Amino acid sequence: MKITNCRIPGTPELCDILIENGVFKKIAPNLTDVSGQTIDAEGRLISPPFVEPHIHLDAALTAGDPEWNASGTLFEGIELWARRKTTLSEQDVIERAVATVKMCALNGIQFIRTHVDVTDPDLVALRAMTQVRTMVRDLCEMQIVAFPQDGILSFPNGRGLMEEAVKLGVDALGAIPHGEFMRDYGVESLKFIMKLAEDNGLLVDVHCDEIDDEQSRFLEVLAALAISYGNGRKVTASHTCAMGSYNDAYTYKLMGVLQKAGLSFVSCPTESIHLQGRMDTYPKRRGLTRVKELLAAGLNVCFAQDSIMDPWYPMGNGHILNVLFHGLHIAQLTGRGEIDRSLEMITTNSAKALGIEDRYGLEPGKPASLLILDADSVYNAVRCQSPPLYSIRNGEIIARTEPAKKILAADSLGG
Ligand code: 17E
Ligand code: FE2
């Protein structure tokens, strides 16, 4: 396959891309090689595939069952999910997860990290998700995080369930320290999963401080453990909302620890602005972590959507560019340079968090996976949330968009 007239961020001239055997062969201007199908990108922007680094596929598409979340809080979501969980079957999880992966694939996502609730004595959702991971492999590469929604120390046999999840074949271990009954349990839960991850060669991705409580300080614990294990590149702190409420003196000290640890951050801007700030009157917090400041400190930050129609969030549709668009507003990353760099937050930064850099990116020798976006620049792609006209994975077209045509009637300019 050959793709001509490609605009590649950071390269001034238009390039051609030559793909052979599912791998990028050459990327350069005016390639004369011919190889199978040719697509003319007509000067459009080429991006590496989008990544969804934090989603809950086991709960997706259950919003309203058994009830809609009326308070809009994380805690009502957890309660509703606990009720829905009792009715799960593997088939139910598989159908909803596959439908949701397809929504993501249609929007240019080719890598997904899903959290799966393992606070269930039968691990129904996890058993289903390990099957989904195989079923969808032509559409996306999936990582599964064993996520203890109801806690590790606060849930009966919580530690045993995490160990069982390791045996069933998860890629990463999670925790929810701010949700444990008390602070000591939260600290202990992090020590437990960091050791379990080390012993089994797994990644770590913690729901960390997803609360407006300025006293929720588990991020420092996670970072300190990452420093002592020397595994910061394998550790992700998701949400870290409380950081938006910490005082500046503490945050200054914390930043130094985070830089030493070198972990990655996932912020879910649409989800957090929806769930957080619910106990505030006015001024009302945005509930987000300090995205702008983390980036300025040289830390790896990416955006995720978290939910697609689940007990926590009624919206969501797989459109990660839309999450980026809103995230830039909510985190006030709307300087021109910030917008121009922002695509990294749903592509290369996320790939780094997932640890997939060896097989990700527009470079000869790597798997030929890319998007042709319907825009001539990153600025316009983000501004207009331009759809991927083509999503190409390992040299195969896996999804296409035919954009809607908007037509102004000839007489609408008046006389
Ligand atoms: N569970 C949780 O603890 N936090 C979330 N944002 C979601 C599920 C979606
Ligand atoms: Fe989450």
Short mmCIF file of C-alpha atoms and ligand atoms in Angstrom, two decimals:
data_model
loop_
_atom_site.label_atom_id
_atom_site.label_comp_id
_atom_site.label_asym_id
_atom_site.label_seq_id
_atom_site.Cartn_x
_atom_site.Cartn_y
_atom_site.Cartn_z
CA MET A 1 0.00 0.00 0.00
CA LYS A 2 1.12 3.54 -0.73
CA ILE A 3 -0.32 6.75 0.72
CA THR A 4 0.62 9.89 -1.16
CA ASN A 5 0.60 13.60 -0.23
CA CYS A 6 0.71 13.10 3.51
CA ARG A 7 1.15 15.95 5.95
CA ILE A 8 3.26 14.66 8.81
CA PRO A 9 3.59 16.82 11.93
CA GLY A 10 7.09 18.29 12.10
CA THR A 11 7.88 17.66 8.42
CA PRO A 12 7.53 20.73 6.18
CA GLU A 13 7.07 18.99 2.79
CA LEU A 14 4.31 16.54 1.94
CA CYS A 15 5.48 12.93 2.13
CA ASP A 16 4.54 9.60 0.65
CA ILE A 17 4.26 6.54 2.85
CA LEU A 18 5.14 3.10 1.56
CA ILE A 19 3.79 0.09 3.43
CA GLU A 20 4.87 -3.50 2.84
CA ASN A 21 3.88 -6.63 4.75
CA GLY A 22 2.01 -4.53 7.29
CA VAL A 23 5.11 -2.49 8.16
CA PHE A 24 6.24 1.06 7.26
CA LYS A 25 8.89 0.66 4.55
CA LYS A 26 9.65 4.28 3.60
CA ILE A 27 8.34 7.71 4.56
CA ALA A 28 9.72 10.45 2.29
CA PRO A 29 8.70 13.01 -0.37
CA ASN A 30 8.10 11.86 -3.97
CA LEU A 31 8.50 8.11 -3.60
CA THR A 32 8.43 6.43 -6.99
CA ASP A 33 7.85 2.91 -5.63
CA VAL A 34 4.55 1.26 -6.51
CA SER A 35 3.07 -1.27 -4.14
CA GLY A 36 -0.58 -2.37 -4.36
CA GLN A 37 -3.37 0.02 -3.43
CA THR A 38 -2.68 3.77 -3.47
CA ILE A 39 -4.56 6.30 -1.34
CA ASP A 40 -4.13 10.01 -2.05
CA ALA A 41 -4.22 11.86 1.29
CA GLU A 42 -4.43 15.17 -0.62
CA GLY A 43 -2.32 17.05 1.92
CA ARG A 44 -4.25 15.79 4.94
CA LEU A 45 -2.72 15.22 8.35
CA ILE A 46 -1.35 11.80 9.20
CA SER A 47 -1.37 10.79 12.85
CA PRO A 48 -0.33 7.67 14.65
CA PRO A 49 -3.45 5.85 15.86
CA PHE A 50 -5.37 7.25 18.79
CA VAL A 51 -5.00 5.50 22.13
CA GLU A 52 -7.66 5.10 24.80
CA PRO A 53 -5.51 4.68 27.91
CA HIS A 54 -8.29 4.48 30.51
CA ILE A 55 -11.76 3.07 30.05
CA HIS A 56 -14.10 0.70 31.90
CA LEU A 57 -15.39 -1.66 29.22
CA ASP A 58 -17.04 -4.01 31.73
CA ALA A 59 -19.45 -1.25 32.81
CA ALA A 60 -19.90 0.42 29.41
CA LEU A 61 -23.45 0.77 28.06
CA THR A 62 -25.13 0.01 31.39
CA ALA A 63 -26.22 3.59 32.17
CA GLY A 64 -29.77 3.62 33.53
CA ASP A 65 -29.65 -0.04 34.64
CA PRO A 66 -30.75 -0.42 37.40
CA GLU A 67 -31.10 3.38 37.64
CA TRP A 68 -29.58 6.59 36.31
CA ASN A 69 -27.04 8.30 38.54
CA ALA A 70 -29.06 11.21 39.94
CA SER A 71 -26.39 12.90 42.09
CA GLY A 72 -23.65 12.69 39.45
CA THR A 73 -21.16 11.57 42.09
CA LEU A 74 -18.52 8.89 41.92
CA PHE A 75 -20.03 7.30 45.01
CA GLU A 76 -23.54 6.91 43.63
CA GLY A 77 -21.91 5.41 40.54
CA ILE A 78 -20.09 2.84 42.67
CA GLU A 79 -23.35 1.95 44.48
CA LEU A 80 -25.30 1.54 41.25
CA TRP A 81 -22.54 -0.54 39.71
CA ALA A 82 -22.48 -2.80 42.80
CA ARG A 83 -26.15 -3.56 42.07
CA ARG A 84 -25.64 -4.06 38.32
CA LYS A 85 -22.65 -6.30 39.03
CA THR A 86 -24.86 -8.93 40.63
CA THR A 87 -26.59 -9.52 37.27
CA LEU A 88 -23.44 -9.82 35.12
CA SER A 89 -22.92 -12.77 32.82
CA GLU A 90 -19.90 -13.33 30.60
CA GLN A 91 -22.11 -12.95 27.52
CA ASP A 92 -23.50 -9.63 28.76
CA VAL A 93 -20.00 -8.26 29.35
CA ILE A 94 -18.67 -9.56 26.03
CA GLU A 95 -21.51 -8.01 24.02
CA ARG A 96 -21.21 -4.57 25.60
CA ALA A 97 -17.42 -4.54 25.57
CA VAL A 98 -17.20 -5.55 21.90
CA ALA A 99 -19.82 -2.95 20.91
CA THR A 100 -17.82 -0.30 22.78
CA VAL A 101 -14.52 -1.32 21.21
CA LYS A 102 -16.18 -0.91 17.81
CA MET A 103 -17.26 2.63 18.76
CA CYS A 104 -13.65 3.35 19.67
CA ALA A 105 -12.32 1.78 16.45
CA LEU A 106 -14.65 3.92 14.36
CA ASN A 107 -13.05 6.97 15.97
CA GLY A 108 -9.45 6.01 15.23
CA ILE A 109 -8.54 4.25 18.48
CA GLN A 110 -6.27 1.22 18.02
CA PHE A 111 -4.95 0.69 21.56
CA ILE A 112 -7.14 0.40 24.65
CA ARG A 113 -6.33 -0.02 28.32
CA THR A 114 -9.45 -1.16 30.14
CA HIS A 115 -9.97 -1.41 33.86
CA VAL A 116 -12.05 -4.43 34.88
CA ASP A 117 -13.66 -4.68 38.28
CA VAL A 118 -12.29 -7.67 40.17
CA THR A 119 -14.24 -7.14 43.41
CA ASP A 120 -16.49 -10.03 42.46
CA PRO A 121 -15.91 -13.47 43.99
CA ASP A 122 -16.58 -15.09 40.59
CA LEU A 123 -14.51 -12.62 38.50
CA VAL A 124 -17.19 -12.79 35.79
CA ALA A 125 -16.21 -9.55 34.07
CA LEU A 126 -12.52 -10.45 34.03
CA ARG A 127 -13.19 -13.90 32.56
CA ALA A 128 -15.23 -12.22 29.84
CA MET A 129 -12.68 -9.48 29.17
CA THR A 130 -9.80 -11.90 28.61
CA GLN A 131 -11.94 -13.35 25.79
CA VAL A 132 -12.74 -9.89 24.44
CA ARG A 133 -9.03 -9.02 24.34
CA THR A 134 -8.56 -11.88 21.84
CA MET A 135 -11.82 -11.31 19.93
CA VAL A 136 -11.01 -7.68 19.08
CA ARG A 137 -7.31 -8.06 18.32
CA ASP A 138 -7.70 -7.12 14.64
CA LEU A 139 -9.24 -3.80 15.72
CA CYS A 140 -7.08 -2.95 18.69
CA GLU A 141 -4.46 -4.08 21.12
CA MET A 142 -6.03 -4.28 24.56
CA GLN A 143 -4.49 -4.15 28.01
CA ILE A 144 -6.52 -5.30 30.99
CA VAL A 145 -6.08 -3.78 34.45
CA ALA A 146 -7.33 -5.74 37.47
CA PHE A 147 -9.30 -2.96 39.13
CA PRO A 148 -10.62 -3.50 42.68
CA GLN A 149 -13.58 -1.08 42.57
CA ASP A 150 -14.66 -1.82 46.17
CA GLY A 151 -11.12 -1.84 47.53
CA ILE A 152 -8.46 -4.42 48.29
CA LEU A 153 -8.38 -4.25 52.09
CA SER A 154 -11.99 -3.09 52.41
CA PHE A 155 -13.44 -5.99 50.36
CA PRO A 156 -13.68 -9.60 51.53
CA ASN A 157 -10.72 -11.58 50.11
CA GLY A 158 -9.62 -8.48 48.17
CA ARG A 159 -5.99 -9.58 48.09
CA GLY A 160 -6.92 -13.10 47.03
CA LEU A 161 -9.02 -11.76 44.15
CA MET A 162 -6.12 -9.65 42.89
CA GLU A 163 -3.90 -12.75 42.98
CA GLU A 164 -6.55 -14.76 41.16
CA ALA A 165 -6.75 -11.99 38.52
CA VAL A 166 -3.01 -12.29 37.95
CA LYS A 167 -3.49 -16.00 37.24
CA LEU A 168 -6.27 -15.25 34.74
CA GLY A 169 -3.83 -13.12 32.75
CA VAL A 170 -4.11 -9.39 33.35
CA ASP A 171 -1.58 -6.90 31.99
CA ALA A 172 -1.68 -4.45 34.88
CA LEU A 173 -2.75 -4.10 38.50
CA GLY A 174 -4.93 -1.32 39.84
CA ALA A 175 -6.04 0.00 43.21
CA ILE A 176 -8.41 2.60 44.62
CA PRO A 177 -6.65 3.87 47.76
CA HIS A 178 -8.96 6.89 48.28
CA GLY A 179 -11.92 4.50 48.32
CA GLU A 180 -10.55 2.22 51.06
CA PHE A 181 -12.15 2.51 54.53
CA MET A 182 -9.15 4.31 55.98
CA ARG A 183 -5.86 5.84 54.95
CA ASP A 184 -3.73 2.94 56.26
CA TYR A 185 -5.66 0.51 54.07
CA GLY A 186 -5.02 2.77 51.10
CA VAL A 187 -1.28 2.82 51.75
CA GLU A 188 -1.25 -0.94 52.33
CA SER A 189 -3.19 -1.55 49.09
CA LEU A 190 -0.50 0.29 47.12
CA LYS A 191 2.32 -1.63 48.81
CA PHE A 192 0.47 -4.86 48.05
CA ILE A 193 -0.04 -4.23 44.32
CA MET A 194 3.43 -2.81 43.73
CA LYS A 195 4.95 -5.99 45.17
CA LEU A 196 2.53 -8.23 43.25
CA ALA A 197 3.31 -6.35 40.02
CA GLU A 198 7.05 -6.63 40.63
CA ASP A 199 6.81 -10.37 41.32
CA ASN A 200 4.79 -10.97 38.14
CA GLY A 201 6.33 -8.46 35.73
CA LEU A 202 3.11 -6.47 35.41
CA LEU A 203 2.27 -2.83 34.80
CA VAL A 204 0.49 -0.71 37.43
CA ASP A 205 -2.36 1.74 36.89
CA VAL A 206 -4.01 3.14 40.00
CA HIS A 207 -7.24 5.08 40.37
CA CYS A 208 -5.42 7.54 42.59
CA ASP A 209 -7.03 10.33 44.61
CA GLU A 210 -10.17 10.56 42.47
CA ILE A 211 -11.78 12.88 44.98
CA ASP A 212 -11.80 16.61 45.78
CA ASP A 213 -10.42 15.92 49.28
CA GLU A 214 -7.18 17.89 49.57
CA GLN A 215 -6.10 15.40 52.25
CA SER A 216 -6.17 12.47 49.84
CA ARG A 217 -2.43 12.02 49.37
CA PHE A 218 -1.90 8.59 47.89
CA LEU A 219 -0.05 9.91 44.84
CA GLU A 220 3.02 10.56 46.99
CA VAL A 221 2.83 6.97 48.26
CA LEU A 222 2.61 5.55 44.74
CA ALA A 223 5.48 7.75 43.56
CA ALA A 224 7.67 6.83 46.54
CA LEU A 225 7.07 3.13 45.89
CA ALA A 226 7.88 3.61 42.19
CA ILE A 227 11.15 5.24 43.22
CA SER A 228 12.05 2.37 45.53
CA TYR A 229 11.19 -0.27 42.91
CA GLY A 230 12.75 1.80 40.13
CA ASN A 231 9.74 1.03 37.91
CA GLY A 232 8.21 4.48 37.27
CA ARG A 233 7.96 3.85 33.53
CA LYS A 234 5.61 0.96 34.25
CA VAL A 235 3.38 2.93 36.64
CA THR A 236 0.42 5.16 35.81
CA ALA A 237 -1.49 7.39 38.19
CA SER A 238 -5.02 7.86 36.85
CA HIS A 239 -7.26 10.78 37.79
CA THR A 240 -5.21 12.31 40.68
CA CYS A 241 -8.07 14.82 41.01
CA ALA A 242 -7.14 15.78 44.58
CA MET A 243 -4.02 17.41 43.15
CA GLY A 244 -6.34 20.12 41.88
CA SER A 245 -7.14 20.86 45.54
CA TYR A 246 -3.69 20.58 47.15
CA ASN A 247 -2.03 23.71 48.46
CA ASP A 248 0.83 25.08 46.38
CA ALA A 249 3.52 24.52 49.01
CA TYR A 250 2.75 20.81 49.22
CA THR A 251 2.35 20.54 45.45
CA TYR A 252 5.79 22.07 44.94
CA LYS A 253 7.36 19.38 47.11
CA LEU A 254 5.24 16.66 45.50
CA MET A 255 6.31 17.66 41.97
CA GLY A 256 9.93 16.91 42.84
CA VAL A 257 8.98 13.41 44.01
CA LEU A 258 6.91 12.85 40.85
CA GLN A 259 9.81 13.90 38.64
CA LYS A 260 12.11 11.44 40.42
CA ALA A 261 9.54 8.68 40.05
CA GLY A 262 8.91 9.31 36.34
CA LEU A 263 5.43 7.83 36.32
CA SER A 264 2.71 8.62 33.78
CA PHE A 265 -0.55 10.44 34.38
CA VAL A 266 -3.96 9.86 32.87
CA SER A 267 -6.52 12.60 33.23
CA CYS A 268 -10.13 12.03 32.20
CA PRO A 269 -11.19 15.66 31.77
CA THR A 270 -14.82 15.23 30.74
CA GLU A 271 -15.42 12.58 33.40
CA SER A 272 -13.68 14.51 36.17
CA ILE A 273 -15.40 17.82 35.51
CA HIS A 274 -18.66 15.85 35.58
CA LEU A 275 -18.06 13.79 38.75
CA GLN A 276 -16.00 16.19 40.85
CA GLY A 277 -16.97 19.48 42.46
CA ARG A 278 -20.34 17.95 43.37
CA MET A 279 -20.05 18.88 47.06
CA ASP A 280 -18.95 22.43 46.26
CA THR A 281 -21.21 25.43 46.12
CA TYR A 282 -19.28 28.36 44.60
CA PRO A 283 -16.52 28.82 43.66
CA LYS A 284 -16.87 25.31 42.22
CA ARG A 285 -13.77 23.25 41.49
CA ARG A 286 -13.05 21.80 38.06
CA GLY A 287 -11.95 18.58 39.76
CA LEU A 288 -9.07 17.95 37.38
CA THR A 289 -5.50 17.18 38.25
CA ARG A 290 -2.91 19.88 37.45
CA VAL A 291 -2.50 18.88 33.81
CA LYS A 292 -0.80 22.06 32.65
CA GLU A 293 1.68 22.09 35.54
CA LEU A 294 2.49 18.37 35.22
CA LEU A 295 3.27 18.87 31.54
CA ALA A 296 5.38 21.93 32.35
CA ALA A 297 7.31 19.82 34.86
CA GLY A 298 8.18 17.42 32.04
CA LEU A 299 5.90 14.62 33.21
CA ASN A 300 4.02 12.36 30.85
CA VAL A 301 0.30 13.20 30.80
CA CYS A 302 -2.40 11.84 28.53
CA PHE A 303 -6.17 12.15 28.24
CA ALA A 304 -8.78 9.39 28.38
CA GLN A 305 -12.55 9.14 28.30
CA ASP A 306 -13.03 6.70 31.23
CA SER A 307 -16.69 5.93 30.58
CA ILE A 308 -19.10 5.33 27.76
CA MET A 309 -22.65 5.37 29.11
CA ASP A 310 -22.02 3.74 32.47
CA PRO A 311 -23.19 4.40 36.06
CA TRP A 312 -20.63 7.18 36.36
CA TYR A 313 -21.12 9.12 33.16
CA PRO A 314 -24.14 9.22 30.85
CA MET A 315 -22.29 10.50 27.79
CA GLY A 316 -19.22 9.17 26.01
CA ASN A 317 -19.09 7.82 22.48
CA GLY A 318 -15.55 6.71 21.65
CA HIS A 319 -14.69 10.12 20.20
CA ILE A 320 -11.35 10.72 21.90
CA LEU A 321 -10.64 13.86 19.84
CA ASN A 322 -13.71 15.32 21.46
CA VAL A 323 -12.25 14.48 24.89
CA LEU A 324 -9.05 16.25 23.86
CA PHE A 325 -11.03 19.28 22.66
CA HIS A 326 -12.79 19.57 26.00
CA GLY A 327 -9.69 18.69 27.99
CA LEU A 328 -7.82 21.61 26.47
CA HIS A 329 -10.57 23.95 27.63
CA ILE A 330 -10.90 22.47 31.11
CA ALA A 331 -7.12 22.42 31.70
CA GLN A 332 -6.72 25.83 30.01
CA LEU A 333 -4.26 24.50 27.45
CA THR A 334 -5.51 26.82 24.77
CA GLY A 335 -2.37 28.76 23.86
CA ARG A 336 -1.63 28.30 20.15
CA GLY A 337 1.53 26.29 20.90
CA GLU A 338 -0.36 24.17 23.40
CA ILE A 339 -3.03 23.33 20.82
CA ASP A 340 -0.37 22.54 18.21
CA ARG A 341 1.27 20.03 20.59
CA SER A 342 -1.94 18.64 22.00
CA LEU A 343 -2.44 15.66 19.73
CA GLU A 344 0.39 14.02 21.70
CA MET A 345 -2.00 13.74 24.62
CA ILE A 346 -4.12 11.16 22.82
CA THR A 347 -1.28 9.56 20.83
CA THR A 348 2.40 9.41 21.81
CA ASN A 349 1.98 10.33 25.49
CA SER A 350 -0.65 7.63 25.90
CA ALA A 351 1.56 5.14 24.03
CA LYS A 352 4.30 5.91 26.53
CA ALA A 353 1.94 5.32 29.45
CA LEU A 354 0.95 1.96 27.95
CA GLY A 355 4.58 1.03 27.30
CA ILE A 356 3.95 0.26 23.63
CA GLU A 357 6.50 2.65 22.08
CA ASP A 358 8.39 -0.21 20.40
CA ARG A 359 5.38 -0.87 18.13
CA TYR A 360 3.92 2.63 17.88
CA GLY A 361 4.66 5.64 15.68
CA LEU A 362 5.22 6.72 12.09
CA GLU A 363 8.68 5.23 11.54
CA PRO A 364 10.13 2.76 9.03
CA GLY A 365 10.26 -0.73 10.53
CA LYS A 366 7.28 -0.23 12.82
CA PRO A 367 3.77 -1.69 12.27
CA ALA A 368 2.03 0.38 9.59
CA SER A 369 -0.75 1.82 11.73
CA LEU A 370 -1.95 5.37 11.15
CA LEU A 371 -4.88 7.70 10.73
CA ILE A 372 -5.62 10.07 7.85
CA LEU A 373 -7.41 12.94 9.55
CA ASP A 374 -9.70 15.24 7.58
CA ALA A 375 -7.63 18.35 8.38
CA ASP A 376 -4.54 20.13 7.13
CA SER A 377 -2.97 20.77 10.56
CA VAL A 378 -3.10 19.63 14.16
CA TYR A 379 -4.67 22.97 15.04
CA ASN A 380 -7.56 22.43 12.66
CA ALA A 381 -7.90 18.73 13.50
CA VAL A 382 -8.35 19.59 17.17
CA ARG A 383 -10.45 22.72 16.58
CA CYS A 384 -12.88 20.92 14.25
CA GLN A 385 -12.54 17.48 15.91
CA SER A 386 -11.88 16.16 12.42
CA PRO A 387 -12.72 12.49 11.97
CA PRO A 388 -10.17 9.95 10.75
CA LEU A 389 -11.09 9.33 7.10
CA TYR A 390 -9.03 6.15 7.28
CA SER A 391 -7.84 4.08 10.19
CA ILE A 392 -5.11 1.78 8.93
CA ARG A 393 -3.75 -0.95 11.18
CA ASN A 394 -0.80 -3.17 10.26
CA GLY A 395 -1.28 -2.06 6.65
CA GLU A 396 -5.01 -2.91 6.53
CA ILE A 397 -7.89 -0.42 6.42
CA ILE A 398 -9.97 -1.21 9.51
CA ALA A 399 -12.33 1.79 9.51
CA ARG A 400 -13.36 4.66 7.28
CA THR A 401 -15.41 7.81 7.76
CA GLU A 402 -17.39 9.52 5.04
CA PRO A 403 -17.84 13.03 6.46
CA ALA A 404 -21.28 14.59 6.38
CA LYS A 405 -21.66 17.31 3.77
CA LYS A 406 -22.99 20.67 4.96
CA ILE A 407 -24.52 22.82 2.26
CA LEU A 408 -25.48 26.47 2.53
CA ALA A 409 -28.52 27.26 0.38
CA ALA A 410 -27.62 29.60 -2.47
CA ASP A 411 -30.05 32.32 -1.36
CA SER A 412 -29.08 32.38 2.32
CA LEU A 413 -26.81 35.41 1.92
CA GLY A 414 -29.93 37.48 1.25
CA GLY A 415 -30.67 39.82 -1.70
N1 17E B 1 -14.91 3.67 38.86
C1 17E B 1 -14.23 4.64 39.53
O1 17E B 1 -13.78 4.41 40.67
N2 17E B 1 -14.01 5.82 38.94
C2 17E B 1 -14.47 6.06 37.72
N3 17E B 1 -14.23 7.25 37.17
C3 17E B 1 -15.19 5.07 37.02
C4 17E B 1 -15.38 3.88 37.63
C5 17E B 1 -15.72 5.35 35.65
FE FE2 B 2 -11.63 5.02 35.81
#
